[in-house]
C-alpha atoms as a PDB file:
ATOM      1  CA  UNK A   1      98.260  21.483 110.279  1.00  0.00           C
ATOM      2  CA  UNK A   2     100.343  18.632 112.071  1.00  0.00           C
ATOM      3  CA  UNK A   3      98.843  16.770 114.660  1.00  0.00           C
ATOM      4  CA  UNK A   4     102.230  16.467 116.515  1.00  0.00           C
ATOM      5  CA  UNK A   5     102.269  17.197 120.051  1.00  0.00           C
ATOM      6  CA  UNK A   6     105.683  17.611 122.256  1.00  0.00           C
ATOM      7  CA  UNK A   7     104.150  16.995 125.319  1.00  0.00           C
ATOM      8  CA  UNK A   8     102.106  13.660 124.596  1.00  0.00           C
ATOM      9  CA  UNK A   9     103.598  10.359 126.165  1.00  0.00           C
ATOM     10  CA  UNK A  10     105.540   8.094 123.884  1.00  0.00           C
ATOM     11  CA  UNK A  11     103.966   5.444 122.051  1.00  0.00           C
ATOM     12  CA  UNK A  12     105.349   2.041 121.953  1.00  0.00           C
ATOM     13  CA  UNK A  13     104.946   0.088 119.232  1.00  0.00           C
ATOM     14  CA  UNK A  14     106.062  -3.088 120.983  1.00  0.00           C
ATOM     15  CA  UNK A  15     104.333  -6.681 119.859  1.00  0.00           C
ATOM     16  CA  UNK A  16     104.411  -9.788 122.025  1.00  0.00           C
ATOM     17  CA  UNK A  17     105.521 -12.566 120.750  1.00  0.00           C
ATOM     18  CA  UNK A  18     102.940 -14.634 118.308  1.00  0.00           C
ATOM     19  CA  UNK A  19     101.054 -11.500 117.994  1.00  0.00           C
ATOM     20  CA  UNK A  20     100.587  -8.754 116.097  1.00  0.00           C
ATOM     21  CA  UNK A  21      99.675  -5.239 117.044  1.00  0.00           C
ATOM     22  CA  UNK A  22      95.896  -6.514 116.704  1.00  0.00           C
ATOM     23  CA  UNK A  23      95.429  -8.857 118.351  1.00  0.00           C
ATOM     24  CA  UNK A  24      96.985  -7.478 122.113  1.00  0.00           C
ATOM     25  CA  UNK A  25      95.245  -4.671 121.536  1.00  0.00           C
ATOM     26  CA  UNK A  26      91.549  -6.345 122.534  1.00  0.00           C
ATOM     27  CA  UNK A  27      93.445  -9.445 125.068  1.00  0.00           C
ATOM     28  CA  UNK A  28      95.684 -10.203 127.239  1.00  0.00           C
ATOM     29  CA  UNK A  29      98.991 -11.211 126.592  1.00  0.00           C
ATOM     30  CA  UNK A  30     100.496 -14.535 127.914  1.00  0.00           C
ATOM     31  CA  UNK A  31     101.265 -16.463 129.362  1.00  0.00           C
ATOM     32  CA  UNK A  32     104.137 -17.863 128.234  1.00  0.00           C
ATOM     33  CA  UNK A  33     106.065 -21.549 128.511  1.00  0.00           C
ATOM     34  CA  UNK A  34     109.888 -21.207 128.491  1.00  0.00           C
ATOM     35  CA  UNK A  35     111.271 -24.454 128.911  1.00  0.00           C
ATOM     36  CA  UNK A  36     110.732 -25.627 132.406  1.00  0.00           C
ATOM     37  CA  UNK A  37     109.371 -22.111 133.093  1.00  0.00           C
ATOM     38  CA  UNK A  38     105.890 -20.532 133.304  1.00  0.00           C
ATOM     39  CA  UNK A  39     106.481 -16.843 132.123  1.00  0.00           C
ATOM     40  CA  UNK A  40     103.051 -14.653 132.839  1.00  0.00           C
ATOM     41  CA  UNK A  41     102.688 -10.870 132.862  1.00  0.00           C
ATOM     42  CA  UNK A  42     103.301  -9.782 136.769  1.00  0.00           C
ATOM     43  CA  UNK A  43      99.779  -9.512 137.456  1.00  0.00           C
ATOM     44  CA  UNK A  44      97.731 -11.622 134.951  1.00  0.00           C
ATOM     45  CA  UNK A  45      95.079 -14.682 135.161  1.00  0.00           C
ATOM     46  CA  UNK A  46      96.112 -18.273 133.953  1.00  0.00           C
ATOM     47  CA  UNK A  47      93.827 -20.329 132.156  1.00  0.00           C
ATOM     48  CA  UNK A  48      91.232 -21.850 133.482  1.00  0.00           C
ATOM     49  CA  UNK A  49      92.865 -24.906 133.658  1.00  0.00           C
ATOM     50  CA  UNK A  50      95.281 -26.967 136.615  1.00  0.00           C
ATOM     51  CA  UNK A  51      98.589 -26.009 136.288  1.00  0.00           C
ATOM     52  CA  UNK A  52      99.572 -29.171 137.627  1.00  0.00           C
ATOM     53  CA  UNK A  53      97.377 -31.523 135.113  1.00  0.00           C
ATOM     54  CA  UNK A  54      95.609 -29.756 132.688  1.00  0.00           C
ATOM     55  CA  UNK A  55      92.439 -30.884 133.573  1.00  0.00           C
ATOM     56  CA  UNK A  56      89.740 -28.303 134.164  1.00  0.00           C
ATOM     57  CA  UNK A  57      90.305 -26.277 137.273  1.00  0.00           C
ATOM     58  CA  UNK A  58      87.696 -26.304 139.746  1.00  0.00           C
ATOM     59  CA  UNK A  59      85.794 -22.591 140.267  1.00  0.00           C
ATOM     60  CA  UNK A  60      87.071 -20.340 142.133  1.00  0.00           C
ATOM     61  CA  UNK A  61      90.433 -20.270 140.561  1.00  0.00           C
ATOM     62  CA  UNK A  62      92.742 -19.644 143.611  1.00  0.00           C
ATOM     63  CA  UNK A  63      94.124 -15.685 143.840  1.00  0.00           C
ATOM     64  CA  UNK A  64      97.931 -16.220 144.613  1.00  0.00           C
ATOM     65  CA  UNK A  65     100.665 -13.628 145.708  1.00  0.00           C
ATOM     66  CA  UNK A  66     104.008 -13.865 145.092  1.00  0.00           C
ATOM     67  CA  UNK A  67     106.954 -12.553 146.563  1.00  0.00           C
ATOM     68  CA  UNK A  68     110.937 -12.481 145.240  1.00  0.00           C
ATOM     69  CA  UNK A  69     114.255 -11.058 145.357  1.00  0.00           C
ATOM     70  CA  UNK A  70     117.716 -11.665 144.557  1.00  0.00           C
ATOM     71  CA  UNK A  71     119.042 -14.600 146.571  1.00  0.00           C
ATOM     72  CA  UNK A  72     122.602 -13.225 147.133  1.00  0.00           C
ATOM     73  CA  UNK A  73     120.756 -11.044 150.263  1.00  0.00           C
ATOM     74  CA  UNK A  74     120.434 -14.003 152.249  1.00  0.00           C
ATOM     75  CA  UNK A  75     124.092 -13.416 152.609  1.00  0.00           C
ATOM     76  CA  UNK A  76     122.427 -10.616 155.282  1.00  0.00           C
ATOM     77  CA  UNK A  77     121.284 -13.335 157.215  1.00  0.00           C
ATOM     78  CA  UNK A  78     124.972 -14.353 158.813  1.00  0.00           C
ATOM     79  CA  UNK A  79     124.721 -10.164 159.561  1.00  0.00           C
ATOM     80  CA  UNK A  80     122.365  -9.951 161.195  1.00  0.00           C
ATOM     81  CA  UNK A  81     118.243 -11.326 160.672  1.00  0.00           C
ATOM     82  CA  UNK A  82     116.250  -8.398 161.663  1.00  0.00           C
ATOM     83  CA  UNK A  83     118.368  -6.493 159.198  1.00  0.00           C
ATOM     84  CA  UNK A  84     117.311  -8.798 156.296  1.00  0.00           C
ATOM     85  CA  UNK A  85     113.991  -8.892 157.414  1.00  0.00           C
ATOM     86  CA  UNK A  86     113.852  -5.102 156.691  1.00  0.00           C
ATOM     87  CA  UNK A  87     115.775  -5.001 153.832  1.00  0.00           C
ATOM     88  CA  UNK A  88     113.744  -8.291 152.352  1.00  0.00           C
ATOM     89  CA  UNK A  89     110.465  -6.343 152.710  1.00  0.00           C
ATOM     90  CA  UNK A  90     111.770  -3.026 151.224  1.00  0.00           C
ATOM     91  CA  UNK A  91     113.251  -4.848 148.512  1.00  0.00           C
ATOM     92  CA  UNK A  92     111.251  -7.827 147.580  1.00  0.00           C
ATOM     93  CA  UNK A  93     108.905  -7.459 144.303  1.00  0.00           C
ATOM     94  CA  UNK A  94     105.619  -9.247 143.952  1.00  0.00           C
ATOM     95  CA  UNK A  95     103.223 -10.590 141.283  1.00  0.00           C
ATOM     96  CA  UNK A  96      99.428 -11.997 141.184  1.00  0.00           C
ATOM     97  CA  UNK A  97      98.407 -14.658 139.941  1.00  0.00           C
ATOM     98  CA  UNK A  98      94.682 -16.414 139.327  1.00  0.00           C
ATOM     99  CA  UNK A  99      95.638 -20.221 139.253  1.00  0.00           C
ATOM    100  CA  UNK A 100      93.651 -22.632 138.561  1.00  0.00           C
ATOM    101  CA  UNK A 101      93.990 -25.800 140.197  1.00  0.00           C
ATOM    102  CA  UNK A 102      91.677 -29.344 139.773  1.00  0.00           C
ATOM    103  CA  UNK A 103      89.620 -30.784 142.258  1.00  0.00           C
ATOM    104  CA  UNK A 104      92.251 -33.637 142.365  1.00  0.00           C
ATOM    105  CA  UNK A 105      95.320 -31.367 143.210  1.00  0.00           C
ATOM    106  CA  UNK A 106      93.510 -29.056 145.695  1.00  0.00           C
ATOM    107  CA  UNK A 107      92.904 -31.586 147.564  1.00  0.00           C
ATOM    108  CA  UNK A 108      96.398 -33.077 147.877  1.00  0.00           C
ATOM    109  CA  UNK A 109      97.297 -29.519 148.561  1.00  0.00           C
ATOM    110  CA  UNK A 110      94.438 -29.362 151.572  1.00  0.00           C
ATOM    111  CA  UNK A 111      96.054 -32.294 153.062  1.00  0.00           C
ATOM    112  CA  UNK A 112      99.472 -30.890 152.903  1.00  0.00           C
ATOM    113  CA  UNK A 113      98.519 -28.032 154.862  1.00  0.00           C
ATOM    114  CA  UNK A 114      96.734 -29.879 157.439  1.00  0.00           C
ATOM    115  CA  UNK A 115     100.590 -32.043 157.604  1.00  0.00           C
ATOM    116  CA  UNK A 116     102.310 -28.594 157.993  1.00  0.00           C
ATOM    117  CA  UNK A 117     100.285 -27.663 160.542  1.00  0.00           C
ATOM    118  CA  UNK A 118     100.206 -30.553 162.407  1.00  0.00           C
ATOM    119  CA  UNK A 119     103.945 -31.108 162.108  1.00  0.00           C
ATOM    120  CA  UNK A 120     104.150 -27.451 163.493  1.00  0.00           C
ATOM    121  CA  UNK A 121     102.053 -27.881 166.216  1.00  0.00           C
ATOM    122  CA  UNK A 122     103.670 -31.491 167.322  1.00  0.00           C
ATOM    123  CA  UNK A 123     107.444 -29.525 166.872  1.00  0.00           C
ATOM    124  CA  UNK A 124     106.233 -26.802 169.322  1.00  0.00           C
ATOM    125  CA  UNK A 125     104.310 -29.506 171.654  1.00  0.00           C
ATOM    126  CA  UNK A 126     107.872 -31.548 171.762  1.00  0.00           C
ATOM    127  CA  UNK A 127     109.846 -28.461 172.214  1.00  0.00           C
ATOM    128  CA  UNK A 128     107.321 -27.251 175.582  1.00  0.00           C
ATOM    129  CA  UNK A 129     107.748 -30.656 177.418  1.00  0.00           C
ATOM    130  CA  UNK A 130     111.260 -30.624 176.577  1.00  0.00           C
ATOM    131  CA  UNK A 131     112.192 -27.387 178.386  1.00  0.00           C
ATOM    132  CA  UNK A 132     109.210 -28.223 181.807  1.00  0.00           C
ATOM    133  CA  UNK A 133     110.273 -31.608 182.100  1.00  0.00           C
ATOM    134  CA  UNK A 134     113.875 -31.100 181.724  1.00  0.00           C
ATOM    135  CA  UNK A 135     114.613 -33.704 178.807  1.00  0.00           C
ATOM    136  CA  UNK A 136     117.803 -34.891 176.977  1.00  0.00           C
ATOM    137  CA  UNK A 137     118.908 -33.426 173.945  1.00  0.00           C
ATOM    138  CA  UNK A 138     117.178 -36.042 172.188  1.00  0.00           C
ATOM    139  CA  UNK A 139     113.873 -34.103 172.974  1.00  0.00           C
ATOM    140  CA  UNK A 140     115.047 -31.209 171.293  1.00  0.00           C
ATOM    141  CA  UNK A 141     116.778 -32.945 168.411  1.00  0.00           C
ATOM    142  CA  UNK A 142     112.804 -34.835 168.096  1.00  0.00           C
ATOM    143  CA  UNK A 143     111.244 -30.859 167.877  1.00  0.00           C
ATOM    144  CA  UNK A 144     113.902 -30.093 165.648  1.00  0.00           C
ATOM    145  CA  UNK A 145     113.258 -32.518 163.187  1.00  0.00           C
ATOM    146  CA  UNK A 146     109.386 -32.558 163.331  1.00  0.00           C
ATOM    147  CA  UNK A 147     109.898 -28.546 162.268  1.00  0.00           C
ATOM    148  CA  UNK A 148     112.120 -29.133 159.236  1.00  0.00           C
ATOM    149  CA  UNK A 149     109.921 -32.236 158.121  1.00  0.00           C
ATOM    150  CA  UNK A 150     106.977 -29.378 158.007  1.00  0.00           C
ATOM    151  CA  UNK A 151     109.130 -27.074 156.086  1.00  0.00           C
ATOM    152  CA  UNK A 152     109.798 -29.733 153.287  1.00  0.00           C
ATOM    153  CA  UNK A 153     106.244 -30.948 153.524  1.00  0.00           C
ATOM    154  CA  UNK A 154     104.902 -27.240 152.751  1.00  0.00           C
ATOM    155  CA  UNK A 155     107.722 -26.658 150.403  1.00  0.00           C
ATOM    156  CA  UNK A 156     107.535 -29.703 148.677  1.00  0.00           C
ATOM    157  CA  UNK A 157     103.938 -30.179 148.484  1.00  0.00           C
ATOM    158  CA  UNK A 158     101.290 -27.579 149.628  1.00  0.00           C
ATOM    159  CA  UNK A 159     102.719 -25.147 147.399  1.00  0.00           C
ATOM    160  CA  UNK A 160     101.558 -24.909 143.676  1.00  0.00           C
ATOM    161  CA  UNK A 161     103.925 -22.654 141.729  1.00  0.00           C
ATOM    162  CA  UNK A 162     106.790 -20.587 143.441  1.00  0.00           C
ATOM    163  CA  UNK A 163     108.394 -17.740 141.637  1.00  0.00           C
ATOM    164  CA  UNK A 164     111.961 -18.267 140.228  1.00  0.00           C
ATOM    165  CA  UNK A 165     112.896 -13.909 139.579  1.00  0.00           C
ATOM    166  CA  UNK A 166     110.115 -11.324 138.948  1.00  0.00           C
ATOM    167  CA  UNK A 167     111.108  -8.104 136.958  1.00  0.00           C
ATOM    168  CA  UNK A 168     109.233  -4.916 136.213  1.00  0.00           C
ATOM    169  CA  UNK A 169     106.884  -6.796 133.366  1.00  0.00           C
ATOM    170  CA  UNK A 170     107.004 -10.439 133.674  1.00  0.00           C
ATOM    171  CA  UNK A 171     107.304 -12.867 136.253  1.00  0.00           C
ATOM    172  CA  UNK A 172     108.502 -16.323 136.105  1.00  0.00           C
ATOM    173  CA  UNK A 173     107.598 -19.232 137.730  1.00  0.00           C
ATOM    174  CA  UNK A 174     108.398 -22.798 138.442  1.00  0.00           C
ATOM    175  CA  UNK A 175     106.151 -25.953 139.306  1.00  0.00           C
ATOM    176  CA  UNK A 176     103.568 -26.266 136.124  1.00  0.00           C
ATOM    177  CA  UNK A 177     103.200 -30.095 135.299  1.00  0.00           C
ATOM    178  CA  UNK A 178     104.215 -30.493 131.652  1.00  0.00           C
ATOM    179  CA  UNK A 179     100.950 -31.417 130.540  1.00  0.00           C
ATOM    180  CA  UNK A 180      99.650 -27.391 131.204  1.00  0.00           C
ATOM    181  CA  UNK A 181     103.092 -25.970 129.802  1.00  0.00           C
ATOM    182  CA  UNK A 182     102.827 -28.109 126.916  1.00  0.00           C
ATOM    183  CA  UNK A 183      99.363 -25.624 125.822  1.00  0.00           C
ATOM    184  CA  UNK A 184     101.232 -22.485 126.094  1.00  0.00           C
ATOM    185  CA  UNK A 185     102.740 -20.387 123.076  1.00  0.00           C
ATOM    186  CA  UNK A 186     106.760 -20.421 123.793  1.00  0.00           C
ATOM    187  CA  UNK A 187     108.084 -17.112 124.941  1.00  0.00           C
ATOM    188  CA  UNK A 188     109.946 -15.424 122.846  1.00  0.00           C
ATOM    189  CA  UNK A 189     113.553 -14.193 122.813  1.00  0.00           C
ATOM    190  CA  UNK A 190     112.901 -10.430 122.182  1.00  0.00           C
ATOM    191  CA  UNK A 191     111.083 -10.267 125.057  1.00  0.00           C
ATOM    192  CA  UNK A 192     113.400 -11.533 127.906  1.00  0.00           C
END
């Protein structure tokens, strides 16, 4: 008697690449180098390791989420902003990551933050005794700059990884030091 059945789901036999049907059955898959890139499954762990260095990432590894969508609707933006604010939430897609980070680069990171938020908080400060005491445009120009020096201070330092497009399976990032993409298996082509 055949064992078929009509209404079972589909079976894949699909095989990441470096592995055979085996070996992802009992692990993980990824992640992946590609290039420049840091290819992981949307919601994976990295190894315990910095991403920036390679050195051996302090414990807890940091939980991270991700957010991304296509960057042709910030064309929305000269529409109208509360319109791409809805449509960015309804459309965006997200990933988790564990990353692991050294004792070394969290710190740097720590301070980064503090930077933002003290650039924030001086921007805001300028921009409140510009408007009471009636101040040049020079006052405002000062807040003004002191809020997009915190922008590229957070963008530029206190974040580890940031996503560069994140599909259905796979995610892929940017910002891994060499040194931790040098470890990885390369991802291969059948699977982009």
């Amino acid at each position: 008697m055949s064992s078929f059945n009509p209404y079972e789901a589909p079976k894949s036999a699909l095989v990441h690449p470096g592995r055979n049907a085996g070996e992802q059955a009992g692990e993980q898959a990824g992640p992946w180098r590609d290039g420049k890139d840091l290819v992981a499954q949307r919601n994976s762990e990295l190894p315990a390791r910095c991403v920036k260095c390679n050195a051996d990432a302090k414990t807890p590894k940091l939980f991270q989420r991700y957010y991304w969508h296509h960057r042709g609707w910030h064309l929305l933006i000269l529409f109208n902003l509360v319109i791409y604010v809805i449509v960015r939430v309804a459309i965006r897609k997200s990933a988790r990551l564990n990353v692991g980070v050294c004792a070394d680069h969290a710190r740097q990171r720590l301070v980064a933050m503090w930077a933002v938020a003290l650039l924030l908080v001086a921007s805001v400060a300028t921009l409140l005794v510009a408007m009471n005491e009636r101040l040049g445009a020079v006052a405002y120009l000062s807040s003004l700059a002191l809020l997009i020096a915190a922008t590229a201070v957070g963008l530029l330092k206190a974040r580890l990884l940031y996503p560069k497009r994140i599909g259905e399976r796979y995610a892929r990032f940017a910002g891994c030091g060499d040194e931790f993409l040098a470890t990885l298996p390369s991802f291969g082509d059948s699977e982009r």
